[in-house]
Coordinates of C-alpha atoms in Angstrom, one line a residue:
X1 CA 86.6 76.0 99.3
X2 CA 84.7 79.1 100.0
X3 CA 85.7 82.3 101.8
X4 CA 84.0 85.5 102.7
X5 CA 86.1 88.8 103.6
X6 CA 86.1 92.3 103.0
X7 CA 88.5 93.4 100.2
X8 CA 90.2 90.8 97.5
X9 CA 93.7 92.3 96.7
X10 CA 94.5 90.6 93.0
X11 CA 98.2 91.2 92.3
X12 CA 101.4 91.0 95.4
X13 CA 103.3 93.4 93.6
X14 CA 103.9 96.7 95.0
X15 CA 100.7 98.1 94.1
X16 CA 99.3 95.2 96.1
X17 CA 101.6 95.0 99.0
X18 CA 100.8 99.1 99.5
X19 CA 97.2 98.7 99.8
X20 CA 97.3 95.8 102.2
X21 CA 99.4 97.9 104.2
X22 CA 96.8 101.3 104.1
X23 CA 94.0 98.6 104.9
X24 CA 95.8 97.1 107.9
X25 CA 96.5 100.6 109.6
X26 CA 92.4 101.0 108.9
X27 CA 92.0 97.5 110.5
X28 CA 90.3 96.5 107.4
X29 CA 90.1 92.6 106.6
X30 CA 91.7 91.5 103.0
X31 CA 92.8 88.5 101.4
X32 CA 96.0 89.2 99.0
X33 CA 96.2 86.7 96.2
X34 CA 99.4 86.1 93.7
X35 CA 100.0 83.9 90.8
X36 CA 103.6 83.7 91.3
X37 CA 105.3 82.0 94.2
X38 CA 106.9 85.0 95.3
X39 CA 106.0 89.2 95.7
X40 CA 106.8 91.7 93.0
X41 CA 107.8 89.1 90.9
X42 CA 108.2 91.5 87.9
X43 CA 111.2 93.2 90.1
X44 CA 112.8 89.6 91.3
X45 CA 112.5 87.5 88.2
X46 CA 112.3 89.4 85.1
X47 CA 114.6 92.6 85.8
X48 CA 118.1 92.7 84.9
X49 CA 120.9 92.9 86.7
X50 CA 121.9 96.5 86.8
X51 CA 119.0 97.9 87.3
X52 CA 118.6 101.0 89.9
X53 CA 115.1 102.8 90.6
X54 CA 115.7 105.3 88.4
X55 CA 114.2 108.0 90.4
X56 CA 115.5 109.5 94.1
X57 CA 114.0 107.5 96.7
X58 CA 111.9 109.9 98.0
X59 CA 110.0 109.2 95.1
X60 CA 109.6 105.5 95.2
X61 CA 108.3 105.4 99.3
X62 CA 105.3 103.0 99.8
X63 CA 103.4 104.3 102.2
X64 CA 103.6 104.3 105.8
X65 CA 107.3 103.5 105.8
X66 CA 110.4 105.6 105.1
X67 CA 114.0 103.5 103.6
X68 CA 116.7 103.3 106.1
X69 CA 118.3 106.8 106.5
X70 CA 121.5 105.1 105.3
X71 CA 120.1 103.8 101.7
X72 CA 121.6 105.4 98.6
X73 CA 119.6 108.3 96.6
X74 CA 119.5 105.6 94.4
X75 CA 118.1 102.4 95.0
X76 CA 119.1 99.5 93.3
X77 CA 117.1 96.5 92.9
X78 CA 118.7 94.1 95.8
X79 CA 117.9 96.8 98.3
X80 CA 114.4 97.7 96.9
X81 CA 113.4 94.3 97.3
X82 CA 115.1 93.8 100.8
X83 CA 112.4 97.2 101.7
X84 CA 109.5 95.2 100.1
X85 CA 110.3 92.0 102.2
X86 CA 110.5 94.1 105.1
X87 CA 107.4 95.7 104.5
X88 CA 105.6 92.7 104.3
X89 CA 107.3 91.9 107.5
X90 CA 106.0 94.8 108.6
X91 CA 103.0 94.9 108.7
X92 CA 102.0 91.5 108.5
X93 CA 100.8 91.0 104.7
X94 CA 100.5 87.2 103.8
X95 CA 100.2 86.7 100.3
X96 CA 98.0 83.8 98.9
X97 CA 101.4 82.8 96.5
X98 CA 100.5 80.3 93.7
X99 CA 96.9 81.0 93.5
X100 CA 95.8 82.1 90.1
X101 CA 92.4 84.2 89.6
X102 CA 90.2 82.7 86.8
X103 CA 87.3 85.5 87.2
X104 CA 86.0 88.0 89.2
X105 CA 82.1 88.9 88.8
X106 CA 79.8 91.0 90.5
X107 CA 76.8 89.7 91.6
X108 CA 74.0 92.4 91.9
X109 CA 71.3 90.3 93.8
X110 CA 73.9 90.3 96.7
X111 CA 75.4 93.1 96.0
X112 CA 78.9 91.4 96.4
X113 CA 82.0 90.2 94.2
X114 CA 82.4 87.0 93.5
X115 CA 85.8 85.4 92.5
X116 CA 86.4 82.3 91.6
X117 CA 90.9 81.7 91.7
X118 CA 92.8 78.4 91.8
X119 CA 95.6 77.0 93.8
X120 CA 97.9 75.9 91.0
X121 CA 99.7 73.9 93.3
X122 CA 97.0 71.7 94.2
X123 CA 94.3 72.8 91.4
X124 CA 91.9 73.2 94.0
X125 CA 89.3 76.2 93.4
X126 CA 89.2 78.5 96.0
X127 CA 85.8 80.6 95.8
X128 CA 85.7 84.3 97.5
X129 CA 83.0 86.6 98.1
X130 CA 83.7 90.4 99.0
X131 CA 82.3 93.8 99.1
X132 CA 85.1 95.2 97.4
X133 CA 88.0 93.9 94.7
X134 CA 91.0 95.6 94.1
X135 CA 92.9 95.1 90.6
X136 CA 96.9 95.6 92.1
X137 CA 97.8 93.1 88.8
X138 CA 99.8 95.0 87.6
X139 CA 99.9 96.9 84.0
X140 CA 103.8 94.9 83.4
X141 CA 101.5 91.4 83.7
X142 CA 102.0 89.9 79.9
X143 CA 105.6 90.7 78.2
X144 CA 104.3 92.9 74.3
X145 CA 106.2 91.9 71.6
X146 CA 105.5 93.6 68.6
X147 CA 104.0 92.0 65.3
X148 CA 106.8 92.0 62.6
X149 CA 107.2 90.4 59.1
X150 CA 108.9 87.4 59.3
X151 CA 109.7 87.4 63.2
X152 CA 108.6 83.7 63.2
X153 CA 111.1 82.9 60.8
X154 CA 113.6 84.8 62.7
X155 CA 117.3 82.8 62.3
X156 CA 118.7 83.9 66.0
X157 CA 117.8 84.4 69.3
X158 CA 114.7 86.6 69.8
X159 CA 114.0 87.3 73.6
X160 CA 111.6 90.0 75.9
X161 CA 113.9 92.2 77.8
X162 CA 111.7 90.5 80.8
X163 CA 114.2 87.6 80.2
X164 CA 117.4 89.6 79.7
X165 CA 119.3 89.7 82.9
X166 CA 122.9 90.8 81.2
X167 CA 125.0 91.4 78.7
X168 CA 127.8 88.9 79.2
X169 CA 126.1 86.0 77.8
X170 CA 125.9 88.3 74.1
X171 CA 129.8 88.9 74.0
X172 CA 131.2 89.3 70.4
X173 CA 127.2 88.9 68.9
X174 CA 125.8 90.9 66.7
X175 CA 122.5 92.4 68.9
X176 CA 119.4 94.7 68.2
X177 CA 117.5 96.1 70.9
X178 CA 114.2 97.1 69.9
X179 CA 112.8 99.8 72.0
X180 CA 114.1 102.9 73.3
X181 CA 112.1 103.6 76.5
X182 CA 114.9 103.2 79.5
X183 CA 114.8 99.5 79.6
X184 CA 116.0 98.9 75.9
X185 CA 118.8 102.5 76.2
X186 CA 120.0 100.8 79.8
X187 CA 120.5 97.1 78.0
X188 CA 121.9 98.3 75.0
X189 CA 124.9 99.7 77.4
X190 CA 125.0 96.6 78.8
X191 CA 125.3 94.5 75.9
X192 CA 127.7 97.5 74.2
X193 CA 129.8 97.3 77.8
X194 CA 130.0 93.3 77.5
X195 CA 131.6 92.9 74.2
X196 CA 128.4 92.6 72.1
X197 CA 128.1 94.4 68.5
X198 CA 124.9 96.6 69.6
X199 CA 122.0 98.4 67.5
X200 CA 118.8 100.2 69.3
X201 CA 115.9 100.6 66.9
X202 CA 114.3 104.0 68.1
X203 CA 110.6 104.1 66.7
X204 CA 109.4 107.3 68.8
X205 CA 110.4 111.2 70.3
X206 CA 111.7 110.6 73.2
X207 CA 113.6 113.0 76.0
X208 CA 116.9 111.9 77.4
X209 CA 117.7 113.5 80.5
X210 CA 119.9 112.6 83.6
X211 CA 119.1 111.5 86.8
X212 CA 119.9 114.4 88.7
X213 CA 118.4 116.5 86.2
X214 CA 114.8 114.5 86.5
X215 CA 115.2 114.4 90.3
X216 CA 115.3 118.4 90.0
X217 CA 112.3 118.7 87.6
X218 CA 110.2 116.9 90.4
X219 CA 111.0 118.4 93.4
X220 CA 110.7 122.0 91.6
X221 CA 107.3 120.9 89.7
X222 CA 105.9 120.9 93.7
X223 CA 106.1 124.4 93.3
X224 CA 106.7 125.7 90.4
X225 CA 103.8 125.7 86.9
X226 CA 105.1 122.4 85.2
X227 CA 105.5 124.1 81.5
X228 CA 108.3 126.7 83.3
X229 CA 109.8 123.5 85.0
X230 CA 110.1 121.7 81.6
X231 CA 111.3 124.7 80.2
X232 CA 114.4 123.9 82.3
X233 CA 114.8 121.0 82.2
X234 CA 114.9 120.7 78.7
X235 CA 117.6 123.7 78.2
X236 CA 119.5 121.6 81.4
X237 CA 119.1 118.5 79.4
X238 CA 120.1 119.8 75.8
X239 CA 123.3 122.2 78.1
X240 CA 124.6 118.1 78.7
X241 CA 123.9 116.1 75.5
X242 CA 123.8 118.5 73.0
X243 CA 121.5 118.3 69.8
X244 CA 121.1 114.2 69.6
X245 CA 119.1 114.4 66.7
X246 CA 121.6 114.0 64.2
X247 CA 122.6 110.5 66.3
X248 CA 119.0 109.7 65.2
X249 CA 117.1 110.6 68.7
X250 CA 114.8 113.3 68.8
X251 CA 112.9 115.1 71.4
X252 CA 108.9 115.6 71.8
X253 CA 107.7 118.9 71.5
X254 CA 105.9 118.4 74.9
X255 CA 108.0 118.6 77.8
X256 CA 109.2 115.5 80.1
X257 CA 106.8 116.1 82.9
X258 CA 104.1 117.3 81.0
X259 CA 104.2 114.1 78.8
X260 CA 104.5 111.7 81.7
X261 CA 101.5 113.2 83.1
X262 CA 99.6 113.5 79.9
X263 CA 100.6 109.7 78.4
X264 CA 102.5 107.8 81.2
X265 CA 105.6 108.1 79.3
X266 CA 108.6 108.7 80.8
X267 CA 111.8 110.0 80.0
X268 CA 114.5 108.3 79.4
X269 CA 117.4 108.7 82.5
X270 CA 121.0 108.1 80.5
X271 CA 123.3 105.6 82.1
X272 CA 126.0 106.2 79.9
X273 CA 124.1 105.2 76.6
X274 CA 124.0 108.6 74.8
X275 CA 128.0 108.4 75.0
X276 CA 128.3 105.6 73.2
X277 CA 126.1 106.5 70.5
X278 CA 128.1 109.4 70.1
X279 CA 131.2 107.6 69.3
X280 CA 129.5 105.1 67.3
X281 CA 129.6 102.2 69.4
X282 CA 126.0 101.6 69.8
X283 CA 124.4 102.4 66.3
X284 CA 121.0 103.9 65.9
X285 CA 118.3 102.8 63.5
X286 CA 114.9 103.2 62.6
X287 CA 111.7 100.8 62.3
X288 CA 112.1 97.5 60.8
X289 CA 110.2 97.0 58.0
X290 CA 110.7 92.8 57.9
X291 CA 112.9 89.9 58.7
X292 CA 114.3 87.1 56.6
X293 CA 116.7 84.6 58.1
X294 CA 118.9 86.5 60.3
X295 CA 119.2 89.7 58.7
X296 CA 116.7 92.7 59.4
X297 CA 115.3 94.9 56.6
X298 CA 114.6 98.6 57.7
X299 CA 112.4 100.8 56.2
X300 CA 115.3 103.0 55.0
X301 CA 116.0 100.3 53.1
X302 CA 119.3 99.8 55.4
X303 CA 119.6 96.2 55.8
X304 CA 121.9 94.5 58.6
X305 CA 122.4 90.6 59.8
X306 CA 121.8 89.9 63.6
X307 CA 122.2 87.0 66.3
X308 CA 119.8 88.2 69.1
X309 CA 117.0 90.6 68.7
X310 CA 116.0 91.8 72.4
X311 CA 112.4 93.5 72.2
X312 CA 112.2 96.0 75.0
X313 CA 108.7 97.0 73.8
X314 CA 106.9 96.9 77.3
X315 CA 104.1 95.1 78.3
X316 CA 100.2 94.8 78.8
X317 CA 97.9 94.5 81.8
X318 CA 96.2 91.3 81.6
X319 CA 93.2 92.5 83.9
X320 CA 90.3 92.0 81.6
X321 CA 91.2 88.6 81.0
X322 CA 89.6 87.3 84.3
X323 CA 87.4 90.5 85.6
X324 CA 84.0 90.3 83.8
X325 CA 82.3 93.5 85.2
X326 CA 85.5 95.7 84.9
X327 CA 83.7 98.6 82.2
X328 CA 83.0 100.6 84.4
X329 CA 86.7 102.2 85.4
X330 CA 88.9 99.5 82.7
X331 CA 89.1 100.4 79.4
X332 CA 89.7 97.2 76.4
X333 CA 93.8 97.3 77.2
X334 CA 93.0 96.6 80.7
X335 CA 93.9 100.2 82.0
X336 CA 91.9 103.3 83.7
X337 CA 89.6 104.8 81.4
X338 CA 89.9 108.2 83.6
X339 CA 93.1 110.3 83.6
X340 CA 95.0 110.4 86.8
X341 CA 94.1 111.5 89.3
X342 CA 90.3 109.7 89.1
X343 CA 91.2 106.7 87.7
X344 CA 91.3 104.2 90.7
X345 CA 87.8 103.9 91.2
X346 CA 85.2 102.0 89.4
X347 CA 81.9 101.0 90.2
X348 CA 80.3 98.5 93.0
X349 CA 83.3 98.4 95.2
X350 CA 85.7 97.8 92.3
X351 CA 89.4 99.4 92.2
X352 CA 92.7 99.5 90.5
X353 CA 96.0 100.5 92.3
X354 CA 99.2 101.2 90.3
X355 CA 97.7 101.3 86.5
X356 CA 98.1 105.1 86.0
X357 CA 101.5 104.8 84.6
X358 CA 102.6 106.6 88.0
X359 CA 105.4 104.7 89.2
X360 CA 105.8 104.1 92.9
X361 CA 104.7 107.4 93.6
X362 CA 101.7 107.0 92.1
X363 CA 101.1 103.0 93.8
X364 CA 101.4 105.0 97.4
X365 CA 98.6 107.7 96.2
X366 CA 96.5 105.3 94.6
X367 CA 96.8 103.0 97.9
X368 CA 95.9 105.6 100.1
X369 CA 93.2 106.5 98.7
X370 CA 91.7 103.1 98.2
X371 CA 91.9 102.2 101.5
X372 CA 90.0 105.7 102.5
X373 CA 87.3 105.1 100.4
X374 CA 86.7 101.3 101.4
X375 CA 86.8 102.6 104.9
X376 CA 84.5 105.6 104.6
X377 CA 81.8 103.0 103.3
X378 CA 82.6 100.6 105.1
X379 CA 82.5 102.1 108.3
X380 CA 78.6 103.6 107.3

């Protein structure tokens, strides 16, 4: 099968799903494709239970449409999805489901790119040629688990916090989370609130700050020189928890916002986890040096047995695995080779929405200006 439009969305995830919506208000023709049967997969199928947007709503907007006035500050994940549905609903966005991309190349006789994806329902080849292709495939596509001595070997249950939905299954076990960004802090309360015998491995700095205090930081950053907002926050943050070094976490030099706009990392937003470290219900350890059988060897020298080792160690963008002429704006991990706020734009028509480590804010910038560019050439 062959099929000519304008713009190839790869990815139905949020990042996808916001540029579709920015081309339809430009009356743009796209197709959308999706490996997975359903949208923002990553949210439905491989989040865990309690999970809440972890930043005020009026930082997670798509664009061109607001959340119900009577939605919480804080989303959680049923209602974030119910927006995304209706979104789609919205304005019209029909996602190819089930159809897999093999490659993307660009083809500079015809000045066009050419993509080659499969139905993996039927296995039928589907064959596209546009003027532009946008990478919305997310930077959470492939789960990372890290390379450890004697992992293989590993006596229990090893699992990506992408399959981790709760604690209740781990009652009475003996668990280590590996990872301390705010997925492997938020399930190790979870397994610590279920019953379960819980360890976090923190490898990095890292800022712990609340909720509130985070949603504060980035309203006053809109106004305010981001190394006096930091400032702050960090006092705010250290006012609340105290020094947490002696618990075994301790803070980067470089301030929350500062860093998440210099590295993509974030901080982490406490649900509760800082107070059990503090009474010693969740222990804190360092890096594992190796494995044998079930017990865990750090590089203290500490060694401890474990049932369950939950890696929440992030993941990697699989982008460069299908698109061959991607040098121009991907770098070899798949991501922007510019800094934010230039990295969504490649060359020959080629873009990437939602791989600056920018959150939903950052999909709804990224979107609109995708869709401004595609239209200001394609309306030459």
């Amino acid at each position: 099968m062959e099929e000519q439009t304008v713009v190839l969305i790869v990815g139905a995830g949020p990042a996808g799903l916001a540029t579709a919506a920015c081309l339809t208000k430009l009356s743009i023709p796209y197709v959308i494709v999706e490996r997975e049967d359903c949208s923002a997969s990553l949210w439905r199928n491989r989040a865990y239970d309690r999970l809440k947007l972890h930043l005020a709503k009026e930082f997670c907007e798509l664009p061109h449409m607001s959340y119900p006035a009577d939605a919480p500050t804080y989303i959680p994940k049923d209602q974030f999805l119910k927006y995304l549905d209706n979104y789609i609903e919205h304005f019209d966005i029909q996602p190819k489901y089930r159809t897999a991309i093999e490659s993307c190349t660009y083809d500079e006789g015809r000045k066009c790119w050419f993509s080659v994806a499969r139905d993996m329902a039927t296995s039928v080849v589907v064959r596209y040629t546009t003027m532009f292709l946008i990478v919305a495939s997310g930077e959470n596509s492939a789960a990372n688990i890290p390379v450890i001595p004697g992992l293989h070997d590993f006596a229990g249950e090893v699992i990506h916090s992408s399959k981790f939905k709760s604690g209740a299954a781990y009652s009475g076990k003996n668990v280590l989370v590996v990872g301390c960004g705010n997925s492997g802090m938020e399930i190790a309360y979870d397994l610590a609130s279920h019953g379960a015998d819980t360890s976090i491995v923190v490898r990095s700095l890292v800022h712990v700050m609340t909720k509130e205090i985070i949603r504060l930081g980035m309203t006053l950053v809109q106004h305010i020189p981001v190394n006096a907002v930091d400032d702050l926050l960090v006092r705010l943050a250290n006012f609340v928890f105290g020094d947490l070094s002696r618990h075994g976490i301790v803070r980067p030099k470089t301030g929350p916002l500062q860093l998440k706009a210099e590295t993509g990392r974030s901080a982490v937003i406490d649900v509760g986890t800082v107070g059990l470290i503090k009474k010693g219900i969740i222990k804190v350890l360092g890096n594992i040096s190796k494995i044998k059988g079930n017990i865990v060897e750090f590089e203290s020298g500490k060694e401890s047995a474990f049932d369950v080792i939950v890696f929440a160690t992030g993941y990697k963008s699989t982008a460069n695995t299908w698109l061959k002429n991607g040098e121009s704006m991907l770098n070899n991990a798949g991501l922007p080779k510019k800094d934010f706020p230039d990295h969504w734009k490649g060359a020959n028509g080629l873009y990437c929405a939602g791989l600056a480590r920018r959150g939903l804010a950052g999909i709804a910038i990224d979107a609109k200006n995708i869709a401004n560019d595609i239209w200001s050439s394609y309306h030459v």
